[in-house]
Structure formats: C-alpha cells, structure tokens
Short mmCIF file of C-alpha atoms in Angstrom, two decimals:
data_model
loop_
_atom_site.label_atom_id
_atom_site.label_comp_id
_atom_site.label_asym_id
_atom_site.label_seq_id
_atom_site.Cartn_x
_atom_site.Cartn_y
_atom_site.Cartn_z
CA UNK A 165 92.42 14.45 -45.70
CA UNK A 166 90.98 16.13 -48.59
CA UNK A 167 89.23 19.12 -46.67
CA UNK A 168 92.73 20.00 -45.21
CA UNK A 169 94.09 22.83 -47.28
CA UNK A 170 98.40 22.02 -48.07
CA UNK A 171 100.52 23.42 -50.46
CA UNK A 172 103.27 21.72 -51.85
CA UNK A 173 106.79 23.11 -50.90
CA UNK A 174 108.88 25.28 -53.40
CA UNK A 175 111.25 22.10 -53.77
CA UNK A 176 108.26 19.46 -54.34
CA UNK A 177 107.16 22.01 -57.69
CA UNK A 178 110.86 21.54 -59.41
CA UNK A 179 110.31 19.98 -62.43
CA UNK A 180 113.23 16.92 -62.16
CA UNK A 181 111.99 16.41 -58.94
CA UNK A 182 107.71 16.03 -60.20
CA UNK A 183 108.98 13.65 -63.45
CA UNK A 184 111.26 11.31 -61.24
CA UNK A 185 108.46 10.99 -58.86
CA UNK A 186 106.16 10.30 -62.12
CA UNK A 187 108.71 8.45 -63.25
CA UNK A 188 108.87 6.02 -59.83
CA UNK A 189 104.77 6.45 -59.22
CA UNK A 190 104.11 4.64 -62.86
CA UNK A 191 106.83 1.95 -62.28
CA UNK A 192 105.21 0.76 -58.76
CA UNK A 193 101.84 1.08 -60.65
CA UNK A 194 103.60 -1.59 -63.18
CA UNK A 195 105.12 -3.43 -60.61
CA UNK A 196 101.12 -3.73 -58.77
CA UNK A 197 99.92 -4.79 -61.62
CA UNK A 198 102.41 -7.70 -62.02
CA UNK A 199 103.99 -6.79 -65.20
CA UNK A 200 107.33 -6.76 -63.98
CA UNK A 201 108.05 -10.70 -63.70
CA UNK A 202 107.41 -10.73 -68.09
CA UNK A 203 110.47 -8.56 -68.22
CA UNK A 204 113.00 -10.81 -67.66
CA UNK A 205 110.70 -12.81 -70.43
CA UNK A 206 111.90 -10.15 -73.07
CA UNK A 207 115.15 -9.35 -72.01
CA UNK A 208 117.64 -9.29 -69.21
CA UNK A 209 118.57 -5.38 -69.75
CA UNK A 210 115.00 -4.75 -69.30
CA UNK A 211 114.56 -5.54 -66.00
CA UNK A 212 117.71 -4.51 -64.39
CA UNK A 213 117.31 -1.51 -66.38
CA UNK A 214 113.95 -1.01 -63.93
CA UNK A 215 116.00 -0.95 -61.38
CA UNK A 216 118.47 1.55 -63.55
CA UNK A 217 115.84 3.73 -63.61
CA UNK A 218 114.65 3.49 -59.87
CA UNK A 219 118.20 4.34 -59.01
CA UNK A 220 118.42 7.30 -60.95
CA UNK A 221 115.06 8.85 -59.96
CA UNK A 222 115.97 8.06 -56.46
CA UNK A 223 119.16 9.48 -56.99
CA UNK A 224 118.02 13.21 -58.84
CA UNK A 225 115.11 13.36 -55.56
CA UNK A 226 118.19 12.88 -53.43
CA UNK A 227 120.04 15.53 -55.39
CA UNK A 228 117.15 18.28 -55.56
CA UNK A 229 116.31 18.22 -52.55
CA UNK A 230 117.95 16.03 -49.77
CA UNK A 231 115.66 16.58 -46.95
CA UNK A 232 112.99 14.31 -48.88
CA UNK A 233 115.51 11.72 -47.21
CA UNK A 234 113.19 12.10 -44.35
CA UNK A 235 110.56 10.23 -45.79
CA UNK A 236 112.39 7.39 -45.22
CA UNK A 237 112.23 6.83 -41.57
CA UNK A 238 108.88 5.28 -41.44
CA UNK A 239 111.05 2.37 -43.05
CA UNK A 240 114.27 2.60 -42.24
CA UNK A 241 113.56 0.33 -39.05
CA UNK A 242 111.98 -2.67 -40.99
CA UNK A 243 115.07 -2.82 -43.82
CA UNK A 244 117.31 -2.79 -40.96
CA UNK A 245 115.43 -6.14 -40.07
CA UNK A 246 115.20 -7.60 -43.60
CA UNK A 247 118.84 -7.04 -43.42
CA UNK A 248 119.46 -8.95 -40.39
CA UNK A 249 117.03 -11.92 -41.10
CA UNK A 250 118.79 -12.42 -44.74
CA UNK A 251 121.83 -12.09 -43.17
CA UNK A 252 121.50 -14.55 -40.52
CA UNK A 253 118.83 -17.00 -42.43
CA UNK A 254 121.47 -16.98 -45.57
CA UNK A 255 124.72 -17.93 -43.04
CA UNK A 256 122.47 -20.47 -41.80
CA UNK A 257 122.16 -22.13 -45.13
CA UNK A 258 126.07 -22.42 -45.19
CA UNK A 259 125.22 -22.14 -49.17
CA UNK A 260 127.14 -19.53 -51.27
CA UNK A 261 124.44 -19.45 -53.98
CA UNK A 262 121.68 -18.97 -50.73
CA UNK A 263 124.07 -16.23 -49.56
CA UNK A 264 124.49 -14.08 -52.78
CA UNK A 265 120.71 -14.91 -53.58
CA UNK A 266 119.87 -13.23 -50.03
CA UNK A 267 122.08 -10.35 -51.13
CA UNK A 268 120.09 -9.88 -54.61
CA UNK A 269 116.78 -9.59 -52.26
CA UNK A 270 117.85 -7.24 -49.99
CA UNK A 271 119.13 -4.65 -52.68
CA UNK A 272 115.55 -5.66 -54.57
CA UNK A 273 114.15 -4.88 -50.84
CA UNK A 274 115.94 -1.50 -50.40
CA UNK A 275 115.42 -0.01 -54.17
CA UNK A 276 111.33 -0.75 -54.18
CA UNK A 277 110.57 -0.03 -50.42
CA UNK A 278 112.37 3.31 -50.82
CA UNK A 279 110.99 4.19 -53.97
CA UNK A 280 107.76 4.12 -52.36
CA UNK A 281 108.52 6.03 -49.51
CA UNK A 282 110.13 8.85 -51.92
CA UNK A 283 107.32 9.06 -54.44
CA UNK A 284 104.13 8.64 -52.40
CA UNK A 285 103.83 11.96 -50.49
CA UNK A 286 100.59 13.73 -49.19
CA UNK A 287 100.06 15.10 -52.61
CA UNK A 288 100.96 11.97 -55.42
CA UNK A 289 98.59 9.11 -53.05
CA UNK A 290 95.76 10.30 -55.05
CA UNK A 291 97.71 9.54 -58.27
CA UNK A 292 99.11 6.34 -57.18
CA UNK A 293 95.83 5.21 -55.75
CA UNK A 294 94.35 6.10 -59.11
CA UNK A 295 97.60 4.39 -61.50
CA UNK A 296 96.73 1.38 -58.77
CA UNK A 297 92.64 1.35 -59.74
CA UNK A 298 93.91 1.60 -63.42
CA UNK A 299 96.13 -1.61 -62.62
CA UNK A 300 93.04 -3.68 -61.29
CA UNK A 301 91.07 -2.74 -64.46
CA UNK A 302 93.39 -4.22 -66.47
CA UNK A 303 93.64 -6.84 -64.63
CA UNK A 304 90.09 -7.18 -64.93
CA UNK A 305 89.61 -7.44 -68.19
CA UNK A 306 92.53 -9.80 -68.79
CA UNK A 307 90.72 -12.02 -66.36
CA UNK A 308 87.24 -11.87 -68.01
CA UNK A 309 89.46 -13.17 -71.10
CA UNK A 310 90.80 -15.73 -69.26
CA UNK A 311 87.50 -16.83 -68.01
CA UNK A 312 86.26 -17.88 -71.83
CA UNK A 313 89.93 -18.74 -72.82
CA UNK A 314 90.93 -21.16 -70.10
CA UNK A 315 94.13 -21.90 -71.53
CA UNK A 316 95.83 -18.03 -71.55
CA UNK A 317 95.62 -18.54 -67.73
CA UNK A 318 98.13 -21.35 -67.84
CA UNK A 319 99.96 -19.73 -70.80
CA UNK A 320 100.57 -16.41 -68.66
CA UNK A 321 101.79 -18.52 -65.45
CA UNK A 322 104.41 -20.61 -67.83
CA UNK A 323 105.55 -17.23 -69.18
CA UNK A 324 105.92 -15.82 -65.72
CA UNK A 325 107.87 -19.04 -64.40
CA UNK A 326 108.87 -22.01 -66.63
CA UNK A 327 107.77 -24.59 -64.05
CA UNK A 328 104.69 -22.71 -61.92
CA UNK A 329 102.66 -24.35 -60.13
CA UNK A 330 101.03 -21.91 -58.37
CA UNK A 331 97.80 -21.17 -61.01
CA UNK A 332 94.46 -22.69 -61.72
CA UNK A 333 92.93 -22.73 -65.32
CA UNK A 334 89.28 -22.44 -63.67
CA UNK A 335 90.67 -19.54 -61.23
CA UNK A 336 91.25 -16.61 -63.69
CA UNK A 337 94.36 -14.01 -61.75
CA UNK A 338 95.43 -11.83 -64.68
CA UNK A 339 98.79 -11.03 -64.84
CA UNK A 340 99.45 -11.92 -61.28
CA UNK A 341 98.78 -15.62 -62.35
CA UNK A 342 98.54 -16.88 -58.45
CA UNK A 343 94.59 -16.47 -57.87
CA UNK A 344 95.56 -16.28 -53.92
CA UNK A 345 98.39 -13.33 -54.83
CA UNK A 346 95.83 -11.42 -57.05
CA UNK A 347 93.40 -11.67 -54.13
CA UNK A 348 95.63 -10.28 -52.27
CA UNK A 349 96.57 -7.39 -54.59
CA UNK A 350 92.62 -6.74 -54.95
CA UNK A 351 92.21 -5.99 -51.26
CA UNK A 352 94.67 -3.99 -51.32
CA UNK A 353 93.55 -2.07 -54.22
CA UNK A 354 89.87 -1.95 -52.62
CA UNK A 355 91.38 -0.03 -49.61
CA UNK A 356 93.57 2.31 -51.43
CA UNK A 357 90.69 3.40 -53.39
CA UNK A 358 89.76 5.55 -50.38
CA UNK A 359 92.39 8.34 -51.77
CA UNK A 360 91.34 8.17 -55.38
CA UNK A 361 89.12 10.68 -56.99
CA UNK A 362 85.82 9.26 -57.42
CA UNK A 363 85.80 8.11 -60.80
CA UNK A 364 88.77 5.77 -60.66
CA UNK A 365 87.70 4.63 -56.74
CA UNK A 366 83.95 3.48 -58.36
CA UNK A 367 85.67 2.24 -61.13
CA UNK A 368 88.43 0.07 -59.39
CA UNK A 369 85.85 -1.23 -57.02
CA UNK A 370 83.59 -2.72 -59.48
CA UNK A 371 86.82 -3.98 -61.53
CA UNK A 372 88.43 -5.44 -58.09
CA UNK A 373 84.92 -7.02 -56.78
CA UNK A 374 84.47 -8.62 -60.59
CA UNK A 375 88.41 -9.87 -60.70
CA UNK A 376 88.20 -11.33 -57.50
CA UNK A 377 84.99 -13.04 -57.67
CA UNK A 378 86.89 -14.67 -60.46
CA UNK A 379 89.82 -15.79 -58.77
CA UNK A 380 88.12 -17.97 -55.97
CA UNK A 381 89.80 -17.33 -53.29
CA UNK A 382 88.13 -17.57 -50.04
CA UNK A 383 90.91 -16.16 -47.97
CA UNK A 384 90.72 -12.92 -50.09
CA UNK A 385 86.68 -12.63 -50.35
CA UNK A 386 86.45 -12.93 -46.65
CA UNK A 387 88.74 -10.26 -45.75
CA UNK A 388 86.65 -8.13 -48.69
CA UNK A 389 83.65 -8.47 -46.57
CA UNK A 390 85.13 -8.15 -43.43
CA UNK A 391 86.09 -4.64 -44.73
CA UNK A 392 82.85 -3.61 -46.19
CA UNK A 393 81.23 -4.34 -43.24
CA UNK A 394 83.43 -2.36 -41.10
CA UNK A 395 83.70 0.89 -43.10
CA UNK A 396 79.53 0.19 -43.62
CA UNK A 397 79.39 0.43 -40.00
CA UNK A 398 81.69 3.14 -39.89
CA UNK A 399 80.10 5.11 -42.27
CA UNK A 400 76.42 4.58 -40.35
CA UNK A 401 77.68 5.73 -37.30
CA UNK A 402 78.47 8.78 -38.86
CA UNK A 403 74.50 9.12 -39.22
CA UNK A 404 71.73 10.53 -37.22
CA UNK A 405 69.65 7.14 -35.60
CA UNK A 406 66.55 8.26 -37.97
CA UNK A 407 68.63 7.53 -40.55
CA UNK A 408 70.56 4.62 -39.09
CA UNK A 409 67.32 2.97 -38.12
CA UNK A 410 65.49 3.34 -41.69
CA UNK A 411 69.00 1.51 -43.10
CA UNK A 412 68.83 -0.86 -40.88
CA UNK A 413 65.35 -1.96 -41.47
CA UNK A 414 66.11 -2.21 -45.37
CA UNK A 415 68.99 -4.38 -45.03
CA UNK A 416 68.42 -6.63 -41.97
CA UNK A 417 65.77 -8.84 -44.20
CA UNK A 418 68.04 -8.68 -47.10
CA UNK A 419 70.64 -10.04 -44.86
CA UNK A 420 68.73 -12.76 -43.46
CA UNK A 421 67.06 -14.15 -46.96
CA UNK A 422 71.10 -14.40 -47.99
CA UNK A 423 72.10 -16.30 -45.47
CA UNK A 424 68.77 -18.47 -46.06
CA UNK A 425 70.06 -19.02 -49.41
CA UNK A 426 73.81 -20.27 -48.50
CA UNK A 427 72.55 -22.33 -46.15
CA UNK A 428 70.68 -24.42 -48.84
CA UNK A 429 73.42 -24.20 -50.91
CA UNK A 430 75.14 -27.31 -51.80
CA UNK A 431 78.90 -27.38 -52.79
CA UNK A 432 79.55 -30.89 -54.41
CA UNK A 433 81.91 -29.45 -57.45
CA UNK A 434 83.67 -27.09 -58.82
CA UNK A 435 83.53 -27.71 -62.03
CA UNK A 436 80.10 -27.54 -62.26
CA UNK A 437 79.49 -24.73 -59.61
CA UNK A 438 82.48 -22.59 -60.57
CA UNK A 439 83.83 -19.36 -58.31
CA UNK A 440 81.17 -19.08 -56.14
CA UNK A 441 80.49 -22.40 -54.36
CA UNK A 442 84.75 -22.71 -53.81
CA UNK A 443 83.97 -19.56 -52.14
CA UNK A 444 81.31 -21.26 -49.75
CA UNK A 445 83.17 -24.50 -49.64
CA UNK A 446 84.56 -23.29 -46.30
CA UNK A 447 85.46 -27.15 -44.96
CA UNK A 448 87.45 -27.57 -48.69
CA UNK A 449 85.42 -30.02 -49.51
CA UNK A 450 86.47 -29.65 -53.31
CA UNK A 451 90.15 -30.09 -52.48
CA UNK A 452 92.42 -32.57 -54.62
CA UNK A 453 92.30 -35.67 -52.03
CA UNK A 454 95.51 -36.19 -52.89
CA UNK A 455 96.85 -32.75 -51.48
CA UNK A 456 97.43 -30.96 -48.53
CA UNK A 457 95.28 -29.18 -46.27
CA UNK A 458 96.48 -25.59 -45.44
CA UNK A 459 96.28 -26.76 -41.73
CA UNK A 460 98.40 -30.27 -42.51
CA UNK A 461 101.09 -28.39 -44.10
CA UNK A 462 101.35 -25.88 -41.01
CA UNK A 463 101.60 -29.01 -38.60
CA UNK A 464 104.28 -30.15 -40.59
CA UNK A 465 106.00 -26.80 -41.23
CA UNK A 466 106.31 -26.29 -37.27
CA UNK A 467 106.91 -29.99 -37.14
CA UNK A 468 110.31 -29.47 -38.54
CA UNK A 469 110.82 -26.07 -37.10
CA UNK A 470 111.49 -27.97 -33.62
CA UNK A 471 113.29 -30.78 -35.08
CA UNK A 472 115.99 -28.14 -36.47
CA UNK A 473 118.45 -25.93 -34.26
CA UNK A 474 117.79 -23.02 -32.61
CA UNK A 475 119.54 -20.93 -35.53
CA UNK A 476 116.85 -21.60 -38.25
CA UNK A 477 117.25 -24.38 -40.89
CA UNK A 478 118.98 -21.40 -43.52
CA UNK A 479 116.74 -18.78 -45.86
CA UNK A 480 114.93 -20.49 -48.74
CA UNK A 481 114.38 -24.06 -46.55
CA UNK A 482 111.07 -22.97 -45.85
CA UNK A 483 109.87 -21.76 -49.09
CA UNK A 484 111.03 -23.92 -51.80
CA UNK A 485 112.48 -21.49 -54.44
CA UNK A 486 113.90 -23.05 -57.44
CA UNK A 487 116.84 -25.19 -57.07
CA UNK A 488 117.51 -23.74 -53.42
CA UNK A 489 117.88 -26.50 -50.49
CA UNK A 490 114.35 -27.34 -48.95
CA UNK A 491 113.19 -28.74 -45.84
CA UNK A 492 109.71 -28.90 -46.94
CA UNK A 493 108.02 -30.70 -49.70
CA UNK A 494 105.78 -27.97 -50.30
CA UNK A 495 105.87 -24.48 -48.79
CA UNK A 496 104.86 -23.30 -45.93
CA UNK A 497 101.97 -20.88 -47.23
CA UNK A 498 102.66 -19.14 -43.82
CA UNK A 499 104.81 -16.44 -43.04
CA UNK A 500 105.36 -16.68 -39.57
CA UNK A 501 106.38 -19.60 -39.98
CA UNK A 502 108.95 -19.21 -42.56
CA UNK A 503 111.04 -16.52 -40.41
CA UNK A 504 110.58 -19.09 -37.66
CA UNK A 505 111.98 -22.19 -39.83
CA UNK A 506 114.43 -19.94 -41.36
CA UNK A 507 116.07 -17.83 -38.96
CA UNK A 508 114.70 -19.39 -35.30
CA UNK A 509 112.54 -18.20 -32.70
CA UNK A 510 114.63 -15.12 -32.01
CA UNK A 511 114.12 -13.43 -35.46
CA UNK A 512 110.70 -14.59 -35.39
CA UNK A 513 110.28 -12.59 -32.30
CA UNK A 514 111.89 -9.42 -33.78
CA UNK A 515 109.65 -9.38 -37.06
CA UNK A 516 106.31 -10.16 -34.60
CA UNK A 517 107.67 -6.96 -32.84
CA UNK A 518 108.54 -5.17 -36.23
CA UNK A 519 104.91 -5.47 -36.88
CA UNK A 520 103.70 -4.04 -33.62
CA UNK A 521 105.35 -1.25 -33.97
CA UNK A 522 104.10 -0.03 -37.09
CA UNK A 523 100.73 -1.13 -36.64
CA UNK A 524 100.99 0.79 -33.53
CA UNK A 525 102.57 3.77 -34.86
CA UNK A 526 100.02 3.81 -37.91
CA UNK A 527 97.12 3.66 -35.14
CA UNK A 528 98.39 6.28 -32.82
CA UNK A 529 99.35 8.78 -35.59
CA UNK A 530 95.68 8.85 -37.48
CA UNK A 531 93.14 7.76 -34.29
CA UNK A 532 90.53 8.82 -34.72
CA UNK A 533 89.60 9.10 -37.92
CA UNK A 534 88.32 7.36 -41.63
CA UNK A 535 91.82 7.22 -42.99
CA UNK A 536 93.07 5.45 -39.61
CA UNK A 537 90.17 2.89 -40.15
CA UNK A 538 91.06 2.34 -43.58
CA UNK A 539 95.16 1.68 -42.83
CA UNK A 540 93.97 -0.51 -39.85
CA UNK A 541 92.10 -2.43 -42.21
CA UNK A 542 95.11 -2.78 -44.37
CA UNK A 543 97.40 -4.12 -41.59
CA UNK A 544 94.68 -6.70 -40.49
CA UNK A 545 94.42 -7.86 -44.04
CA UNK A 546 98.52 -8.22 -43.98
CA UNK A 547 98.60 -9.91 -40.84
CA UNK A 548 96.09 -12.62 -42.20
CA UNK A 549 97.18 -13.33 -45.05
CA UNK A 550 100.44 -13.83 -43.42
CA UNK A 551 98.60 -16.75 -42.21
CA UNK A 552 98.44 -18.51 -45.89
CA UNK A 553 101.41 -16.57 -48.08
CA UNK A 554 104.86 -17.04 -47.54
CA UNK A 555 106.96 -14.96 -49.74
CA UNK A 556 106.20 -11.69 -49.22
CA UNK A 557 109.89 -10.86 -48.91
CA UNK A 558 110.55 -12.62 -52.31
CA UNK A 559 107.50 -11.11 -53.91
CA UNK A 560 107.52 -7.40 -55.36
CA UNK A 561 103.84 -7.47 -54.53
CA UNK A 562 105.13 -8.32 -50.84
CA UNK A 563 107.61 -5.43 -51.06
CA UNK A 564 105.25 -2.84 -51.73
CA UNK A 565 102.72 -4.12 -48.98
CA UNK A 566 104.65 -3.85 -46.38
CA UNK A 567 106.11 -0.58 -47.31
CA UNK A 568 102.35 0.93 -48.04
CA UNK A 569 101.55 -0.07 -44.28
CA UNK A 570 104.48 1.54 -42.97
CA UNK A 571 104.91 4.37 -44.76
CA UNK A 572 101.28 5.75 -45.70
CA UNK A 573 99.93 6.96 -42.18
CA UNK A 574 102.97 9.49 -42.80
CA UNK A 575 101.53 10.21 -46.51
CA UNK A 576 97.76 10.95 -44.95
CA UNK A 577 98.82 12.70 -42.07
CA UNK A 578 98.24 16.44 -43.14
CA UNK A 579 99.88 18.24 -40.48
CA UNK A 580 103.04 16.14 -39.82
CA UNK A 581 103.27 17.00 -44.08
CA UNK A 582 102.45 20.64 -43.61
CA UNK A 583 104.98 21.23 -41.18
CA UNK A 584 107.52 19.13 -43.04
CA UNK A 585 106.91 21.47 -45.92
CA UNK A 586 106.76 25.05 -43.98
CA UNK A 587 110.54 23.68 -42.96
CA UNK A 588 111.19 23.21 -46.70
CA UNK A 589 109.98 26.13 -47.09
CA UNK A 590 112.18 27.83 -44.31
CA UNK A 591 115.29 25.93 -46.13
CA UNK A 592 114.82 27.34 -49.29
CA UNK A 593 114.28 30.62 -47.91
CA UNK A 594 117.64 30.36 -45.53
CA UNK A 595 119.50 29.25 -48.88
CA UNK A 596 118.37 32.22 -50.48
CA UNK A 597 118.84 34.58 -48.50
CA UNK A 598 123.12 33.40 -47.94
#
C-alpha cells in the first residue's frame, strides 16, 4: 500500500471536508480507547452531544461532496441485518422498553458504523491507526497504575457501570475495565499497527504486548501468538532459503527450551503466580469453584435455545442487560449463540452468512498480498472471540470491529481508491466546466 503512488481528489483537500473527518477520526480514537462510557458519568448532554457531533460531520461530508456516500456500501448490507435482527429479536420480547431499547441501538449502530466508513479512506488509515496506537498507550500506562493500585481497577469499572461485574482487581484493563474486552481491543490494535508509521506501530506494539500481558486473558494472548506466528512466517517466506535457514536455526532451540520451561511450570494460584500462569492455566484450574465454566454456560445457553420457539426467546434474553427480561442466569459469553437464542435459527443463519460474505469479499479483493494477510487475521480474531463475547452489538468497541472488517479492504485497496478519485476528479471537472 505505501509504494502505490495516490493523490487525494480535489473534493477530499476542502477544508470542512479534512476537519469533519478529523473531527470523526479523533472521536472513534476516543471511542477505542473506551472513554466514551465516562461520559454519561459527567453529563447527559455530553454524550448525546457525541453523537451531535457525529451527525453534523457526517452531515457537512454528505454536503461537500455526496459521492463519499459510496463509501458506504461495504456496510450497507450488514446494517440492513442489524436492522432486521433488532427488529424481529425486540417484537419477540413483546416488551415496549426491549423495543425502544432495540431502536436506541440501531441508531447507535448506524451513526458509529458510518462514521467509520466516511472518515477512514486510503489516505486517514495511517492517522487512525496511529490515534488507535496512541489509545493503547494510554491504556497502557493506566494499566501499569492499576497494577500497584489494585483498587483504581474496581473504582474505574463502578464508574463505568454502577453494578459491573465484569472486572478483576488482579487483571489490570484500563479504561476498558473488562480484561477480556481490552484483550480484545489490543489485538485489534496489534493488527492495525500494520498502517501506522513506524514510530507509533513500535510504539503501540510494545504498549499492547505490556497491557495485555496484564490483563490475563488467555483467549486474547493466544490469538496474539497465533498472529505473530503467521505474519513471522509470512514475512520469512518473503526471504531467500540462506536466509530462512540461518533464522531458523537461531530460533528452533529457543523454541524448544520455552516449551521445556512451560512444561515444568506449575499453575497452583493466581495470587501468587499472577498474569502469567492464568495465561498457562489452559484447563482453568484457578477458576472460582463456585462458577461457571465457559463450556457449562454454552451447554446451558443452547440448552434453552431448543426449549424456546422457533422465533427466538426476544433481544436482551440472552445477554442479561440491566433490568431487561433474561433467560439466562449469566450470559451467554457467545455470540452465536445470542442471535440464535434471540432471534432463532433463521437469523442465526443470515448473520453466519453476513459474515461469509465479507470475509469473502475482504479475501478476494486484497489476495495476494501482506495487507490481505493482515485483514484475514482480523476476521479470524472476530470470529473467535465470537466464541466467548456476546455483546458486540451493544458494545461501541463491537461497533467499530465489525465495521473495520468490512469496510477496510476498501480503505487498502489502492486502485479501487484511485479510480474512485480520478471519477471525483472527472465530477469536479464536469461541474466546472457547466
């Protein structure tokens, strides 16, 4: 991508149109790094203005230049779905509150997704890639504090939500509070770093590896290295076998004594071995006897999936939000099978296929190259940690996920952007000229 010359169209240089895309870039940046749940903390008007402001940047893009509308295809298809599953998930609830609730989250849905896809073009990814390393630095360092201060952890998750749950006071997560969800936003922040300039990628690596040491979480430290090792191998293949052979022979033993080591490692608490034995403590050995396995609460989830009707038990059942009816005692931690409870086995089979087709899409637009491996890596990330997070349609963090996947092998595609611009271009000129 960056040895492809581009130049920006005439409309992409007005000035409205560069600050309102500023404008939107630094609010996703916030809303990445979690800051936007601690508005509603300090005021009401602060947070709905956010979405004020999205609104009107959306609005003078819209304005300027209307073509940019484009940009929203690559999504169009999945808030068509959201639509439909809140739709049919909230008049399966039969509950008024469920209803307008589902309403509030599509219109949250709509105003971040297309934000995105207006302000992250072919040439503001390396800006938000960098305001997104900035956002893992900070998190960082909050985390390190948390780490000697135990009891700011539980402080910032109270702040966040009167009665969370969802924190640890040995599992430092920054701002995101939920050391699973700040895992998450790590990985993400790992991958991105491929369109950063080099400063901010080294620098958000070291910060994201640190933070999410920190945080515990197995699910997110074992996609990490599933991802280093693939863009390792990547990047030897790309060398000539003299090469890949002396690399080989330096890190093979290296390898080998480290697996030597974990295998003598014992696990038999937390409290005494900290981050990195939970991280080895594959069998959960160190789990609360009292709670539920991942794999119990999956039984039970599609358990009561069959015992309910075809339609879906109604939107919220499976995730336990606030004072909304449950079926569950606890969530489902799985987002397969929340659509499933929710809505029934025919939504569930639309967002499987919603999937497909943009991992699909992604794939066949980039193959072959780096930036395809990257976004591949990004959609196998989402697709597993599906597996063991449920709200990423409640979540902002969720929101911007799924629209990143979606809409970035359009961003990173150079000609697809250069001819969309020499037809700006052609516009402008055709304007000009009547």
């Amino acid at each position: 991508m960056r040895g492809v010359g581009f130049s920006p169209s005439a409309s992409e240089e007005h000035p409205l149109l560069k600050a309102s895309h500023g404008i939107l870039l630094i609010y996703l940046a916030v809303i990445y790094a979690g800051c936007l749940q601690f508005f509603i903390t300090f005021s009401s008007a602060l947070l709905y203005g956010t979405y004020l402001v999205i609104v009107g940047c959306l609005t003078i893009s819209l304005f300027i230049n209307w073509h940019v509308i484009r940009q929203l295809k690559s999504i169009v298809i999945y808030l068509i779905w959201i639509f439909a599953y809140l739709l049919w998930a909230s008049l399966a609830s039969a509950d008024n509150v469920v209803f307008f609730e589902g309403v509030r989250l599509f219109i949250k849905n709509v105003l971040l997704i297309s934000a995105l896809a207006i302000a992250l073009t072919y040439n503001t990814i390396r800006r938000f890639s960098g305001f997104v390393q900035l956002a893992v630095v900070g998190n960082c360092c909050l985390s390190v504090w948390e780490a000697f201060d135990p009891e700011l952890v539980r402080a910032i998750a109270l702040t966040r939500q009167e009665d969370a749950t969802a924190f640890n006071v040995l599992r430092p997560a920054g701002l995101w509070s939920n050391p699973d969800e700040a895992a998450f936003a790590i990985i993400f922040a790992l991958l991105l770093s491929r369109w950063a300039s080099p400063r901010l990628a080294a620098l958000g690596r070291i910060a994201g590896l640190t933070a999410l040491i920190l945080t515990a979480s197995r699910t997110g430290t074992y996609l990490t290295v599933f991802c280093m090792l693939i863009l390792a191998a990547e990047r030897l293949r790309s060398l000539r076998p003299a090469y890949q052979l002396l690399i080989l022979a330096s890190i093979l033993p290296a390898i080998a004594a480290i697996l030597l080591t974990v295998q003598g490692l014992s696990v038999p608490d937390i409290n005494e071995h900290g981050q990195i034995s939970r991280i080895f403590d594959i069998n959960e050995s160190t789990r609360d006897p009292d709670a539920a396995s991942r794999l119990e609460i999956a039984i039970t989830a599609v358990t009561t999936a069959l015992d309910h009707p075809w339609y879906g038990s109604g939107l919220f059942t499976f995730q336990c939000e606030g004072t909304f009816p449950a079926v569950l005692d606890v969530p489902s931690h799985n987002v397969y099978l929340t659509v499933w409870g929710e809505a029934g086995p025919v939504v569930f089979a639309t967002y499987l296929f919603i999937l497909a087709y943009g991992l699909f899409k992604s794939y066949l637009t980039l193959s072959p190259s780096r930036d395809c491996t990257t976004l591949m890596l990004m959609w196998i990330c989402y697709l597993i940690i599906g597996i063991t997070w449920h709200n990423q349609f409640t979540s902002f963090s969720g929101m911007l996920y799924i629209s990143l996947l979606l809409h970035l092998h359009t961003v990173i595609h150079p000609f697809k952007n250069l001819y969309f611009a020499i037809g700006d271009q052609r516009n402008n000129a055709n304007s000009f000229e009547q």
